[in-house]
mmCIF file of C-alpha atoms in Angstrom:
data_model
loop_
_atom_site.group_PDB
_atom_site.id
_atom_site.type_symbol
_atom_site.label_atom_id
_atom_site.label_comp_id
_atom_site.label_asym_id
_atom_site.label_seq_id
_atom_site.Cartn_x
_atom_site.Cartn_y
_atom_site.Cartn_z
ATOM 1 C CA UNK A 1 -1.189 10.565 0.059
ATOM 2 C CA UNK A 2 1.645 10.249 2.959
ATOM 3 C CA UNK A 3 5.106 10.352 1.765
ATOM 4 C CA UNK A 4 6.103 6.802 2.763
ATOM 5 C CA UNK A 5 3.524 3.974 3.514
ATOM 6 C CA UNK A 6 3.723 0.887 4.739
ATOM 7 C CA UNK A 7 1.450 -1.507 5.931
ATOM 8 C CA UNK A 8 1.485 -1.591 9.921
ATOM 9 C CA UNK A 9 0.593 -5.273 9.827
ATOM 10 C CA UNK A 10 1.036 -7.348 11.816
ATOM 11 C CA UNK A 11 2.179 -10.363 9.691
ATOM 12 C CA UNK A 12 2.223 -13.365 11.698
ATOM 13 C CA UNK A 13 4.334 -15.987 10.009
ATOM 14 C CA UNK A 14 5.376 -19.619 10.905
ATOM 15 C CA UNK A 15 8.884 -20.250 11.742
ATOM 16 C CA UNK A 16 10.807 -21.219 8.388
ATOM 17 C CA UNK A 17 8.287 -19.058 5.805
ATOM 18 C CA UNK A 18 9.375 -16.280 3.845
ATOM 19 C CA UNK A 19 7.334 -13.239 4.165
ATOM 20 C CA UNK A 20 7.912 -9.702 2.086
ATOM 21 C CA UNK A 21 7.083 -6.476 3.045
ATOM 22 C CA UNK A 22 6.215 -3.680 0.613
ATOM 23 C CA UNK A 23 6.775 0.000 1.078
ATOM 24 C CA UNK A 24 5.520 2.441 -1.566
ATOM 25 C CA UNK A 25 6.840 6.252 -1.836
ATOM 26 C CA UNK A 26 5.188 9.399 -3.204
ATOM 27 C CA UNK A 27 8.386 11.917 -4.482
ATOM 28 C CA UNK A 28 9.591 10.395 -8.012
ATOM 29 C CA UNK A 29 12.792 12.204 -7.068
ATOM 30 C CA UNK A 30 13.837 10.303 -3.830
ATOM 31 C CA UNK A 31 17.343 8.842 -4.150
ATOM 32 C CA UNK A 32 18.325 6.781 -1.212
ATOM 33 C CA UNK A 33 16.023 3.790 0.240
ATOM 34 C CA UNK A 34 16.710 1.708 3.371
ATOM 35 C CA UNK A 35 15.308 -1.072 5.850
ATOM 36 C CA UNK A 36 15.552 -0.520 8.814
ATOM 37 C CA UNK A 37 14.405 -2.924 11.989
ATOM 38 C CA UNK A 38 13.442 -1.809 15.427
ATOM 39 C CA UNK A 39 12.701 -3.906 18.652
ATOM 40 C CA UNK A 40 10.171 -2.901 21.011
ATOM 41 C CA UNK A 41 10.603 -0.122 22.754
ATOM 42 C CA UNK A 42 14.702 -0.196 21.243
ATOM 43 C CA UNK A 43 16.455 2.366 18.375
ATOM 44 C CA UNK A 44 15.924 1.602 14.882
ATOM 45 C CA UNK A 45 19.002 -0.128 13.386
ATOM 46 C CA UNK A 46 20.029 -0.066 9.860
ATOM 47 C CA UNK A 47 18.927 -3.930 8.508
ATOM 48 C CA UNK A 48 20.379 -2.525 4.816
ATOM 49 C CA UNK A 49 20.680 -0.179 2.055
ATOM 50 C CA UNK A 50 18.254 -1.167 -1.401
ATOM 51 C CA UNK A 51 20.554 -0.901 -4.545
ATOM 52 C CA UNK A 52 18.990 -0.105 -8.029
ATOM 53 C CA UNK A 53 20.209 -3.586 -8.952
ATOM 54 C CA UNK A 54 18.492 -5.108 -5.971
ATOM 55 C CA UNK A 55 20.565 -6.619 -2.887
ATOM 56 C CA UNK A 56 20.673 -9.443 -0.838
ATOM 57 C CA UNK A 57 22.642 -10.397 2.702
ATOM 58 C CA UNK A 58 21.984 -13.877 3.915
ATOM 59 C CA UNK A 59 17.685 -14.303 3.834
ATOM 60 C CA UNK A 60 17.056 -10.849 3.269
ATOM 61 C CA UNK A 61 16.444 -9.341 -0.022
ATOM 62 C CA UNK A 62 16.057 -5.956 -0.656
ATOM 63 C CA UNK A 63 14.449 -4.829 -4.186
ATOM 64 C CA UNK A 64 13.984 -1.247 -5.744
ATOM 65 C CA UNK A 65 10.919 -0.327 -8.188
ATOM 66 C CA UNK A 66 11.634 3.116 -9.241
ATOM 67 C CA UNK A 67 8.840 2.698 -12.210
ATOM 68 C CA UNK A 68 6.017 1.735 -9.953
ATOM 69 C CA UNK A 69 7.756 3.763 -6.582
ATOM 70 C CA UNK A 70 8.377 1.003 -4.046
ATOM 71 C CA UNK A 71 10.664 -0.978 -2.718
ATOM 72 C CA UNK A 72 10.040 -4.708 -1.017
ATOM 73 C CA UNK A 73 12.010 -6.845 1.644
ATOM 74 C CA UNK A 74 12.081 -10.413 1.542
ATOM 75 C CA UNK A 75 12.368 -12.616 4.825
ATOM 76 C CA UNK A 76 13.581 -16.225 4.112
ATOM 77 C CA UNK A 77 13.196 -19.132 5.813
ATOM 78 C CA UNK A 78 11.888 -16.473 9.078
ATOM 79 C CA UNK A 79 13.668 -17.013 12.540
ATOM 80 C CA UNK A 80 11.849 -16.203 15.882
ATOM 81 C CA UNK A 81 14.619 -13.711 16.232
ATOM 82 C CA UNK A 82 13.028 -11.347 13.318
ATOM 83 C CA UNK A 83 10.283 -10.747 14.947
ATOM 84 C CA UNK A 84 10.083 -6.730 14.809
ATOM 85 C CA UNK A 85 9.248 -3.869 13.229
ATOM 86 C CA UNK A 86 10.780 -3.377 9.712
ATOM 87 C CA UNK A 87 10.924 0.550 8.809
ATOM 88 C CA UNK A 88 11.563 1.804 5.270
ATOM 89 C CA UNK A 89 13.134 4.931 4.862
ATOM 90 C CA UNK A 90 13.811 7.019 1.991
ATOM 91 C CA UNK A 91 15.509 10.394 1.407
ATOM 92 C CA UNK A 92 15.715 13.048 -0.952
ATOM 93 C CA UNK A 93 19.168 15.543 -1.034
ATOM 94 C CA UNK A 94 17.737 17.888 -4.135
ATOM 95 C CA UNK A 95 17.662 21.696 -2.905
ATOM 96 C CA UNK A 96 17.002 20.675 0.337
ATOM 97 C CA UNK A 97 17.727 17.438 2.289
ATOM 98 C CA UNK A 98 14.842 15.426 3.543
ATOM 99 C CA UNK A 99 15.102 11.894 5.175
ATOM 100 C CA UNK A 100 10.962 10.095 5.560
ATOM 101 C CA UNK A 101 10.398 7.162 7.825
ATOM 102 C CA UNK A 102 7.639 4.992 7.158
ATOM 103 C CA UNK A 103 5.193 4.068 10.036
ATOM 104 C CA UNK A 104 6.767 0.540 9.881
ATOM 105 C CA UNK A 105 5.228 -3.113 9.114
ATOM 106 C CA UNK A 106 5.246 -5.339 12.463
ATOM 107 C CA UNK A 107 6.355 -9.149 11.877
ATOM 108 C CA UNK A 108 5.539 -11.841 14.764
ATOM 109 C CA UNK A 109 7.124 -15.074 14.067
ATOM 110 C CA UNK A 110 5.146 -18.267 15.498
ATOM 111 C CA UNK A 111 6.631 -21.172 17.079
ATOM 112 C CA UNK B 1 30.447 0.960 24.814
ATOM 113 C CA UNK B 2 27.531 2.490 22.956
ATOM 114 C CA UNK B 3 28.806 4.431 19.759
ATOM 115 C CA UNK B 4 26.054 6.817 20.196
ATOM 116 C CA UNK B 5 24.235 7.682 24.004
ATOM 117 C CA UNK B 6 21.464 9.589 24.994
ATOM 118 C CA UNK B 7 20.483 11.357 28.356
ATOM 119 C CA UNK B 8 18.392 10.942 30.284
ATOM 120 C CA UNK B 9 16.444 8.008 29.200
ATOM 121 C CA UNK B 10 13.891 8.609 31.091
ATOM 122 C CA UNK B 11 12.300 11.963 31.883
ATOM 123 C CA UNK B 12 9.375 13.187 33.633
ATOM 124 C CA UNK B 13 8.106 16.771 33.555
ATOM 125 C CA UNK B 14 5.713 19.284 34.319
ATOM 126 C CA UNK B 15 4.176 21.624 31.794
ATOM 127 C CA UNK B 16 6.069 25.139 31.149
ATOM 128 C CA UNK B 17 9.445 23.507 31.871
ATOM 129 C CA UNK B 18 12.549 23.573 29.659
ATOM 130 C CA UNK B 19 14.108 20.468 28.993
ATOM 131 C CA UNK B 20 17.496 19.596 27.658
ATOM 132 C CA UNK B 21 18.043 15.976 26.263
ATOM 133 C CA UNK B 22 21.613 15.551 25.064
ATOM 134 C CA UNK B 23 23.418 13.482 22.674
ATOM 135 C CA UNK B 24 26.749 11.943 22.359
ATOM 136 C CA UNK B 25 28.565 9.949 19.344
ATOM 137 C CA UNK B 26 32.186 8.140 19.081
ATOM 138 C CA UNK B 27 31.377 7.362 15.283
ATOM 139 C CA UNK B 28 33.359 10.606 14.280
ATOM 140 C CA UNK B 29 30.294 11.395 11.802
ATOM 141 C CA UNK B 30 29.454 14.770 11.092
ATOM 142 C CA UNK B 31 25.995 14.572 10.636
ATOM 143 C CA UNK B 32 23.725 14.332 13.528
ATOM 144 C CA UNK B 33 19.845 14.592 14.345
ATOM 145 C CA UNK B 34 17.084 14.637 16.285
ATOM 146 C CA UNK B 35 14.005 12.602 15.591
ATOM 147 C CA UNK B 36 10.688 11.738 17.488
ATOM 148 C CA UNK B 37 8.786 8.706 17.279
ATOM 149 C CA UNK B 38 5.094 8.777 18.414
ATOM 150 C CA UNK B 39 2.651 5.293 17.757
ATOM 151 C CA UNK B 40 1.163 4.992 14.562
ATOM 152 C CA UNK B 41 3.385 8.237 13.061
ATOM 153 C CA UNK B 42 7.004 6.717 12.464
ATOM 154 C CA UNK B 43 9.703 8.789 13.656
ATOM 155 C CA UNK B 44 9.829 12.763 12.069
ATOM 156 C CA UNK B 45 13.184 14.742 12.009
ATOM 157 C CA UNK B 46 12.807 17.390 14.333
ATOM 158 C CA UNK B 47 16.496 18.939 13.502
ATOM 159 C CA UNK B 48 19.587 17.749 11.738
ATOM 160 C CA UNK B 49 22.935 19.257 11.473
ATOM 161 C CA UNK B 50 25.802 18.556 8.918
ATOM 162 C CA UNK B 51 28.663 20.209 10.619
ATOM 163 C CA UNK B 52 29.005 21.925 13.724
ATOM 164 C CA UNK B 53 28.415 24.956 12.000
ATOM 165 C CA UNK B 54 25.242 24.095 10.504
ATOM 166 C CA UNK B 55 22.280 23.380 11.600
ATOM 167 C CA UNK B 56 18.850 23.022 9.210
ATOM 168 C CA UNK B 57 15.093 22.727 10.529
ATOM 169 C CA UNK B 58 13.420 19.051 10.081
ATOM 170 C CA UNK B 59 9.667 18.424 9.531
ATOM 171 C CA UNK B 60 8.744 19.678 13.064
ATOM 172 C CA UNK B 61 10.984 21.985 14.422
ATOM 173 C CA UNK B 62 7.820 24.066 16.179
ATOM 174 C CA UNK B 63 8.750 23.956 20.040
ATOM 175 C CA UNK B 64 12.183 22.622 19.824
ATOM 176 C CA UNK B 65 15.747 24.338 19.533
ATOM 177 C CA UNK B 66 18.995 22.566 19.533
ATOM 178 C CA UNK B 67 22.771 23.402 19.894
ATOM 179 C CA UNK B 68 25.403 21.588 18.121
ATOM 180 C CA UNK B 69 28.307 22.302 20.899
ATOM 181 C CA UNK B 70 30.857 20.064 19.054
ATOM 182 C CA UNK B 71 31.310 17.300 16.289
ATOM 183 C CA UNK B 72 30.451 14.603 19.049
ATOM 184 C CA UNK B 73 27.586 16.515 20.457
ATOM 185 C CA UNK B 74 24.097 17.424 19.308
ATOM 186 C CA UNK B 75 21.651 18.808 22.170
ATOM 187 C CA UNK B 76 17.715 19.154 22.349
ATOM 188 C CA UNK B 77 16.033 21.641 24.166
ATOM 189 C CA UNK B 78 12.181 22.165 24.704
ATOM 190 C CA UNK B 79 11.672 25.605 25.531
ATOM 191 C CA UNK B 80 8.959 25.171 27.354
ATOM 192 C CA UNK B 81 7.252 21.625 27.409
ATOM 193 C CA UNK B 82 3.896 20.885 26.422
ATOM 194 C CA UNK B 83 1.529 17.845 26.852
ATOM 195 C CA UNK B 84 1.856 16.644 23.046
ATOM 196 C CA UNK B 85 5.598 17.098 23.582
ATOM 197 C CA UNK B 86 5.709 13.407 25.082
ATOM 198 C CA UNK B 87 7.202 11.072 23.142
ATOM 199 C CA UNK B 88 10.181 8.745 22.401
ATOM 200 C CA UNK B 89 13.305 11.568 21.351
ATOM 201 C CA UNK B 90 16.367 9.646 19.226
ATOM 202 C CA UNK B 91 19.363 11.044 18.202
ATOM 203 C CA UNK B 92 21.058 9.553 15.217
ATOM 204 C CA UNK B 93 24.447 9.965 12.984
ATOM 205 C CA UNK B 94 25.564 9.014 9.596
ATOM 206 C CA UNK B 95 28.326 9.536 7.703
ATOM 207 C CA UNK B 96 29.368 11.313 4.417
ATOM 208 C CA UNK B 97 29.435 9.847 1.254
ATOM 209 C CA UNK B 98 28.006 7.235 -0.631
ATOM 210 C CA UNK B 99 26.752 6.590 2.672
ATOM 211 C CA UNK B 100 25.643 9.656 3.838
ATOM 212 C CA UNK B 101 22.503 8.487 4.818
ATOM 213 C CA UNK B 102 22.541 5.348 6.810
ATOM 214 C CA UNK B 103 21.877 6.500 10.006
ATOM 215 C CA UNK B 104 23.030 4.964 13.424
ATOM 216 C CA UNK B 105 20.742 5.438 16.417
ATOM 217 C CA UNK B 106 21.040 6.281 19.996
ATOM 218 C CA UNK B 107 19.312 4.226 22.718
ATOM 219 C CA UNK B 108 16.124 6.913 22.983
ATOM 220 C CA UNK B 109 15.422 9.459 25.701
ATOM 221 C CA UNK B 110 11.487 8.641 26.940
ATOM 222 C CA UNK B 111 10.201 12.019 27.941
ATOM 223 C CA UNK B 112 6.531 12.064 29.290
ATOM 224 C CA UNK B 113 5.174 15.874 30.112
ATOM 225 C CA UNK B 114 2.369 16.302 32.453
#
């Protein structure tokens, strides 16, 4: 079982839906979980950190489930701007430090 | 300008070369490292480094070798370049802290070898 998986997609979505990701993780221990989004062909940039309690900024929600070992982005109301790939990454700092990227899920937005 | 820069961003090579792809912040993090991204693998830490005096293998260090010169500076080198060596090469830093973790990327360095 990989570390970190993702489904690669892609989701094609309609221009207003909401559309949610899920990314599922293998170490019970892991401590920190992120989204990140990446262009084509472009650096990964942080999109935002995933809080315990959940986390939201603007139409993007962010949701940890450390009982069933994923966490889950939610798109609202989807622009043709967040059209990408959406990376999760998680990390563990025990005796060693160890950051995993996920393979990514690619969203197209349609016109 | 860009917080964090690669070079080159583009590189062609032949097989049996050594390559050096550099990296460059202004953030004023500490932590610093190098990743590869390949399609249908995600990106994999190849080295990371917490201070300039430390400096800590990632997943796939095999074939690589960096120097950490200074706080703002975090170098790659390929000993000698293979085939399966080519692949997108980003550097990234983060902070320390709470948010130790969220890493800020550099614009890639595409190295193809021959």
């Amino acid at each position: 079982r990989k570390e970190v998986e993702q489904d690669p997609g892609p989701f094609n979505v309609p221009e207003g839906a909401t559309v949610a990701f899920n990314c599922t993780y293998s170490n019970s221990a892991s401590q920190s979980f992120f989204w990140y989004r990446q262009d084509c062909r472009k650096e990964p940039k942080l999109l935002m950190s995933v809080y315990s309690s959940g986390n939201e900024d603007g139409r993007f929600t962010a949701q940890l489930n450390r009982a069933s070992q994923y966490i889950s982005l939610l798109i609202r109301d989807s622009k043709l701007s967040d059209s990408a790939t959406y990376l999760c990454v998680v990390t563990y700092s025990g005796g060693y430090q160890k950051v995993t990227f996920g393979i990514g899920t690619k969203l197209q937005v349609i016109p | 300008d860009a917080d964090v820069t690669q070079t080159p961003r583009n590189r062609i090579t032949k097989t049996g070369k050594r390559i050096m792809l550099e990296c460059s912040q202004t953030k004023g993090h500490d932590r610093m490292y190098w990743y590869r991204q390949d399609p249908g693998l995600g990106l994999r830490l190849i080295y990371y480094s917490f201070d300039v005096k430390d400096i800590n293998k990632g997943e796939i260090s095999d074939g690589y070798s960096v120097s950490r010169q200074a706080q703002a500076k975090f170098s790659l080198s390929l000993e000698s370049a293979i085939p399966n060596q080519t692949a997108l090469y980003f550097c990234a830093t983060s902070g320390t802290g709470a948010r130790r973790w969220e890493q800020y990327f550099g614009p890639g360095t595409r190295l193809t070898v021959l």
